[in-house]
Short mmCIF file of C-alpha atoms in Angstrom, two decimals:
data_model
loop_
_atom_site.label_atom_id
_atom_site.label_comp_id
_atom_site.label_asym_id
_atom_site.label_seq_id
_atom_site.Cartn_x
_atom_site.Cartn_y
_atom_site.Cartn_z
CA MET A 1236 3.53 2.31 10.62
CA THR A 1237 6.78 1.23 12.91
CA ILE A 1238 9.87 -0.09 10.63
CA PHE A 1239 12.05 -2.26 13.00
CA THR A 1240 13.81 -4.09 9.44
CA VAL A 1241 15.11 -2.30 6.34
CA GLY A 1242 15.93 -4.16 3.48
CA ILE A 1243 18.75 -2.89 1.01
CA ILE A 1244 19.21 -3.60 -2.35
CA GLY A 1245 23.01 -3.63 -3.06
CA ALA A 1246 26.19 -3.53 -0.77
CA GLY A 1247 28.62 -1.04 -2.50
CA THR A 1248 28.93 2.34 -1.41
CA MET A 1249 25.63 3.58 -1.40
CA GLY A 1250 24.31 0.25 0.29
CA ASN A 1251 26.43 -0.87 2.94
CA GLY A 1252 26.37 3.35 3.85
CA ILE A 1253 22.58 2.81 4.42
CA ALA A 1254 23.36 -0.29 6.30
CA GLN A 1255 25.64 1.49 8.74
CA ALA A 1256 23.45 3.96 9.60
CA CYS A 1257 20.38 1.69 9.82
CA ALA A 1258 22.35 -0.16 12.45
CA VAL A 1259 23.83 2.18 13.94
CA SER A 1260 20.73 3.30 15.05
CA GLY A 1261 19.54 -0.18 16.53
CA ILE A 1262 17.73 -1.06 13.39
CA ASN A 1263 18.14 -4.74 11.61
CA VAL A 1264 19.21 -4.55 8.25
CA VAL A 1265 18.62 -7.31 5.35
CA MET A 1266 21.03 -5.91 2.40
CA VAL A 1267 20.98 -7.99 -1.06
CA ASP A 1268 23.50 -8.47 -3.19
CA ILE A 1269 23.94 -10.66 -6.62
CA SER A 1270 27.42 -12.34 -5.52
CA ASP A 1271 28.57 -12.99 -1.39
CA ALA A 1272 31.33 -12.01 -2.29
CA ALA A 1273 29.51 -8.75 -2.87
CA VAL A 1274 28.04 -8.88 0.06
CA GLN A 1275 30.41 -9.90 1.76
CA LYS A 1276 32.41 -6.90 1.00
CA GLY A 1277 29.94 -4.12 1.70
CA ILE A 1278 29.76 -5.64 5.69
CA ALA A 1279 34.44 -5.26 5.11
CA THR A 1280 33.10 -1.86 4.69
CA VAL A 1281 30.93 -1.56 7.44
CA ALA A 1282 33.19 -3.22 10.05
CA GLY A 1283 36.09 -0.70 8.50
CA SER A 1284 33.93 2.51 8.97
CA LEU A 1285 33.11 1.18 12.51
CA ASP A 1286 36.30 1.11 13.17
CA ARG A 1287 37.31 4.41 12.54
CA LEU A 1288 34.62 5.28 14.57
CA ILE A 1289 36.14 3.51 17.51
CA LYS A 1290 39.55 4.66 17.39
CA LYS A 1291 37.67 8.61 17.21
CA GLU A 1292 36.42 7.21 20.18
CA LYS A 1293 32.82 8.10 18.65
CA ILE A 1294 31.74 4.35 19.78
CA SER A 1295 32.94 1.10 21.51
CA GLU A 1296 34.02 -2.42 20.29
CA ALA A 1297 30.87 -3.11 22.55
CA ASP A 1298 28.74 -0.74 19.96
CA LYS A 1299 30.59 -1.96 16.71
CA ALA A 1300 29.44 -5.63 17.80
CA ALA A 1301 26.14 -5.25 18.74
CA ALA A 1302 25.32 -3.23 14.99
CA LEU A 1303 27.23 -5.48 12.62
CA ALA A 1304 25.01 -8.30 14.12
CA ARG A 1305 22.17 -6.33 13.29
CA ILE A 1306 23.00 -6.78 8.88
CA LYS A 1307 22.31 -9.81 7.85
CA GLY A 1308 23.83 -10.14 4.30
CA SER A 1309 22.09 -12.30 1.55
CA THR A 1310 21.78 -13.29 -2.25
CA ASN A 1311 18.67 -13.62 -1.87
CA TYR A 1312 15.42 -11.69 -2.34
CA ASP A 1313 13.32 -14.13 0.06
CA ASP A 1314 14.66 -12.29 2.69
CA LEU A 1315 14.05 -9.46 2.16
CA LYS A 1316 9.76 -10.63 3.00
CA ALA A 1317 10.70 -9.79 6.84
CA THR A 1318 11.09 -6.45 6.03
CA GLN A 1319 8.89 -2.81 6.40
CA ILE A 1320 10.82 -1.16 3.94
CA VAL A 1321 13.15 -1.64 0.76
CA ILE A 1322 15.49 0.56 -0.08
CA GLU A 1323 17.13 -0.22 -3.99
CA ALA A 1324 20.27 1.41 -4.02
CA ALA A 1325 21.68 -0.38 -7.25
CA THR A 1326 23.82 1.38 -10.30
CA GLU A 1327 22.13 4.65 -11.71
CA ASN A 1328 20.07 2.79 -14.65
CA PHE A 1329 16.42 3.28 -15.23
CA ASP A 1330 16.80 -0.37 -17.02
CA LEU A 1331 18.60 -2.13 -13.96
CA LYS A 1332 16.49 -0.14 -11.65
CA VAL A 1333 12.82 -1.16 -12.99
CA LYS A 1334 14.30 -4.47 -13.60
CA ILE A 1335 15.08 -5.03 -9.76
CA LEU A 1336 11.97 -3.10 -8.78
CA LYS A 1337 9.40 -5.50 -10.61
CA GLN A 1338 11.15 -8.83 -9.60
CA VAL A 1339 11.22 -7.05 -5.71
CA ASP A 1340 7.63 -6.07 -5.95
CA ALA A 1341 6.37 -9.31 -7.03
CA LEU A 1342 7.67 -10.72 -2.70
CA LEU A 1343 6.46 -8.39 -1.11
CA ALA A 1344 3.76 -8.49 0.97
CA PRO A 1345 1.23 -5.11 0.07
CA GLU A 1346 2.02 -3.11 2.99
CA VAL A 1347 5.67 -2.91 2.72
CA LEU A 1348 7.17 0.17 1.21
CA LEU A 1349 9.52 0.42 -1.64
CA ALA A 1350 12.31 3.74 -1.95
CA SER A 1351 14.50 4.68 -4.62
CA ASN A 1352 17.78 6.18 -3.89
CA THR A 1353 18.36 7.04 -6.82
CA SER A 1354 19.88 10.77 -7.73
CA SER A 1355 18.11 11.74 -10.62
CA ILE A 1356 15.31 9.15 -11.87
CA SER A 1357 12.20 10.23 -12.16
CA ILE A 1358 9.98 8.79 -8.43
CA THR A 1359 6.95 8.76 -10.32
CA LYS A 1360 7.94 6.50 -13.14
CA LEU A 1361 9.44 4.39 -10.99
CA ALA A 1362 6.54 3.92 -8.90
CA ALA A 1363 4.59 2.91 -11.69
CA VAL A 1364 6.39 0.01 -13.09
CA THR A 1365 5.47 -1.26 -9.04
CA SER A 1366 1.57 -2.59 -7.97
CA ARG A 1367 2.53 -0.58 -4.89
CA ALA A 1368 2.54 3.31 -6.47
CA ASP A 1369 1.47 4.65 -3.47
CA ARG A 1370 3.68 3.13 -0.86
CA PHE A 1371 6.50 3.93 -3.41
CA ILE A 1372 9.03 7.06 -2.66
CA GLY A 1373 12.76 8.30 -3.19
CA MET A 1374 15.11 8.16 0.11
CA HIS A 1375 18.48 9.97 -1.78
CA PHE A 1376 21.35 9.65 1.03
CA PHE A 1377 24.37 11.55 0.30
CA ASN A 1378 27.67 10.12 0.29
CA PRO A 1379 29.29 9.14 2.46
CA VAL A 1380 25.32 8.01 4.50
CA PRO A 1381 26.89 8.17 7.77
CA MET A 1382 28.34 11.20 7.74
CA MET A 1383 26.28 13.00 5.73
CA ALA A 1384 22.95 14.48 7.96
CA LEU A 1385 20.86 14.41 5.04
CA VAL A 1386 17.96 12.99 3.13
CA GLU A 1387 15.98 14.02 0.21
CA ILE A 1388 12.56 12.30 0.68
CA ILE A 1389 11.16 12.51 -3.03
CA ARG A 1390 7.54 12.40 -3.51
CA GLY A 1391 6.57 10.92 -6.70
CA LEU A 1392 3.33 11.78 -8.31
CA GLN A 1393 1.30 8.40 -6.63
CA THR A 1394 3.41 8.75 -3.06
CA SER A 1395 1.12 8.30 -0.25
CA ASP A 1396 1.02 10.80 3.13
CA ASP A 1397 1.23 7.58 5.16
CA THR A 1398 4.35 6.84 2.93
CA HIS A 1399 6.10 10.08 3.60
CA ALA A 1400 5.24 10.16 6.84
CA ALA A 1401 6.81 6.46 8.24
CA VAL A 1402 9.85 7.33 5.45
CA LYS A 1403 10.43 10.39 6.87
CA THR A 1404 9.90 8.70 10.26
CA LEU A 1405 12.58 6.77 9.47
CA SER A 1406 15.18 9.08 8.18
CA GLU A 1407 14.96 10.85 11.70
CA ARG A 1408 15.55 7.55 13.44
CA LEU A 1409 18.79 7.48 11.37
CA GLY A 1410 19.94 10.75 13.11
CA LYS A 1411 19.48 12.44 9.28
CA SER A 1412 17.96 15.96 8.73
CA PRO A 1413 15.85 15.08 6.12
CA ILE A 1414 13.50 17.96 3.27
CA THR A 1415 10.98 16.68 1.13
CA VAL A 1416 11.20 17.23 -2.46
CA LYS A 1417 8.65 16.96 -5.37
CA ASN A 1418 9.44 14.81 -8.23
CA ALA A 1419 11.43 16.81 -10.97
CA PRO A 1420 14.95 15.55 -12.49
CA GLY A 1421 17.62 15.92 -10.33
CA PHE A 1422 14.79 17.24 -7.35
CA VAL A 1423 17.31 20.02 -5.30
CA VAL A 1424 20.75 19.36 -4.40
CA ASN A 1425 21.89 17.61 -7.62
CA ARG A 1426 19.82 20.22 -9.55
CA ILE A 1427 22.17 22.47 -8.52
CA LEU A 1428 25.25 20.78 -7.90
CA VAL A 1429 25.97 19.27 -10.37
CA PRO A 1430 25.79 21.59 -12.57
CA MET A 1431 27.87 23.74 -11.47
CA ILE A 1432 30.31 20.62 -11.28
CA ASN A 1433 29.94 21.04 -15.23
CA GLU A 1434 30.55 24.64 -15.58
CA ALA A 1435 33.84 23.87 -13.31
CA PHE A 1436 34.65 21.95 -16.40
CA PHE A 1437 34.35 24.31 -18.52
CA VAL A 1438 36.59 26.70 -16.76
CA LEU A 1439 38.96 24.36 -16.43
CA ALA A 1440 38.95 23.75 -20.27
CA GLU A 1441 39.26 27.13 -21.58
CA GLY A 1442 42.15 27.17 -19.49
CA SER A 1443 40.67 30.15 -17.47
CA ALA A 1444 42.45 28.58 -14.21
CA THR A 1445 44.12 25.76 -12.82
CA ALA A 1446 42.25 22.85 -11.57
CA GLU A 1447 43.98 23.68 -7.81
CA ASP A 1448 42.86 27.64 -8.70
CA ILE A 1449 39.58 26.71 -9.51
CA ASP A 1450 38.63 24.63 -6.10
CA ALA A 1451 40.76 27.08 -3.71
CA GLY A 1452 38.77 29.00 -5.74
CA MET A 1453 35.53 28.02 -4.61
CA LYS A 1454 36.56 26.66 -1.39
CA LEU A 1455 37.93 30.15 -0.10
CA GLY A 1456 35.78 31.95 -1.66
CA CYS A 1457 32.65 30.42 -1.46
CA ASN A 1458 32.90 28.62 1.92
CA GLN A 1459 32.81 25.20 0.19
CA PRO A 1460 34.54 22.36 1.85
CA ILE A 1461 36.07 20.93 -1.23
CA GLY A 1462 36.13 22.25 -4.87
CA PRO A 1463 33.95 21.34 -7.35
CA LEU A 1464 36.72 19.14 -9.54
CA ALA A 1465 37.76 17.22 -6.37
CA LEU A 1466 34.12 16.74 -5.49
CA ALA A 1467 33.26 15.49 -9.33
CA ASP A 1468 36.52 12.89 -8.65
CA MET A 1469 35.08 11.52 -5.29
CA ILE A 1470 31.28 11.51 -7.10
CA GLY A 1471 33.43 9.80 -10.36
CA LEU A 1472 33.64 11.75 -13.44
CA ASP A 1473 30.98 8.91 -14.76
CA VAL A 1474 28.11 9.43 -12.31
CA CYS A 1475 28.30 13.74 -13.36
CA LEU A 1476 28.54 13.32 -17.11
CA ALA A 1477 25.24 10.66 -16.26
CA VAL A 1478 23.14 12.30 -14.71
CA MET A 1479 23.78 15.88 -16.72
CA ASP A 1480 22.96 13.50 -19.93
CA VAL A 1481 19.65 12.73 -17.48
CA TYR A 1482 19.56 16.11 -17.36
CA LEU A 1483 19.49 17.25 -20.96
CA ASP A 1484 17.16 14.99 -21.98
CA GLU A 1485 14.66 16.00 -19.53
CA PHE A 1486 14.46 19.52 -19.56
CA GLY A 1487 15.76 19.87 -23.21
CA ASP A 1488 17.59 23.11 -22.54
CA SER A 1489 21.31 23.42 -23.53
CA LYS A 1490 22.31 25.13 -20.28
CA TYR A 1491 22.14 20.85 -18.87
CA ARG A 1492 25.25 20.47 -22.26
CA PRO A 1493 27.99 18.52 -20.74
CA CYS A 1494 31.69 20.05 -20.92
CA PRO A 1495 33.41 18.44 -23.33
CA LEU A 1496 36.15 17.51 -21.60
CA LEU A 1497 34.19 15.68 -19.13
CA LYS A 1498 32.82 13.42 -21.79
CA GLU A 1499 36.30 13.24 -22.93
CA MET A 1500 38.19 12.11 -19.64
CA VAL A 1501 35.02 9.53 -19.05
CA ALA A 1502 36.30 8.13 -22.38
CA ALA A 1503 39.94 7.77 -21.25
CA GLY A 1504 38.28 5.56 -18.49
CA ARG A 1505 39.71 8.67 -16.37
CA LEU A 1506 36.22 8.91 -13.23
CA GLY A 1507 38.04 9.83 -10.57
CA ARG A 1508 39.29 8.60 -7.88
CA LYS A 1509 38.02 4.73 -8.32
CA THR A 1510 40.08 4.37 -10.71
CA GLY A 1511 42.93 6.62 -9.53
CA GLN A 1512 43.07 9.06 -11.82
CA GLY A 1513 40.28 12.16 -13.01
CA VAL A 1514 40.98 15.45 -13.01
CA TYR A 1515 43.92 14.67 -9.89
CA LYS A 1516 45.84 11.83 -9.84
CA TYR A 1517 45.50 9.62 -6.86
#
């Protein structure tokens, strides 16, 4: 299958990032969200990101104009009928994703591929609620999408070889370096990363070191570009907690128990950069 147009459900951080990656690579995009305000905010975010690339002399004004012209914003799922693949990039909530996938599945032609950008939810379970389980796959992009090279391609139990091949080719067209992962909670990267973040919260809660020293230790001692606590603030503490809850529920192993301090900070609304305060103040 040759993919000319990609549908994206969700114009938030991940959705508009995927839209930008596609548009810059010469692929047309239909980006759908529940309100025109959300859609326009997503397009404006792409425009701002492209402006920063112009300042860095990585693209030209003409490149920006061409990329934006490839993105069609919409609040109507019917506009997704013109696509060859639809990527769901909604909030990390199983019931919400099921509702969206069922709705769009009923509209699309049988040959259209469906993908989810989920970071923790079972691809096999999501595929099972659609009529195209063999044409369903996970495409886990990383934030910020335009800058991060990795895409985790997650095969559900039902995913066909043809679907995997088409999505791998698409990922490479976007300039990404995909890895293929079997379906399991957290896949590969988050399965390793989020428990490490959770452990950093335990170290902080025990008073073993300050947040600054914990982050400095991991940056200087493990050559990480950003410390785990600062990274948690960037991801969103609520997202980190939700992922740990999924691991605990799915694996039933106490090593995935969320740190009480992490739970307490989420309860207080200190979710990180998006709220102006998490481990650090912004």
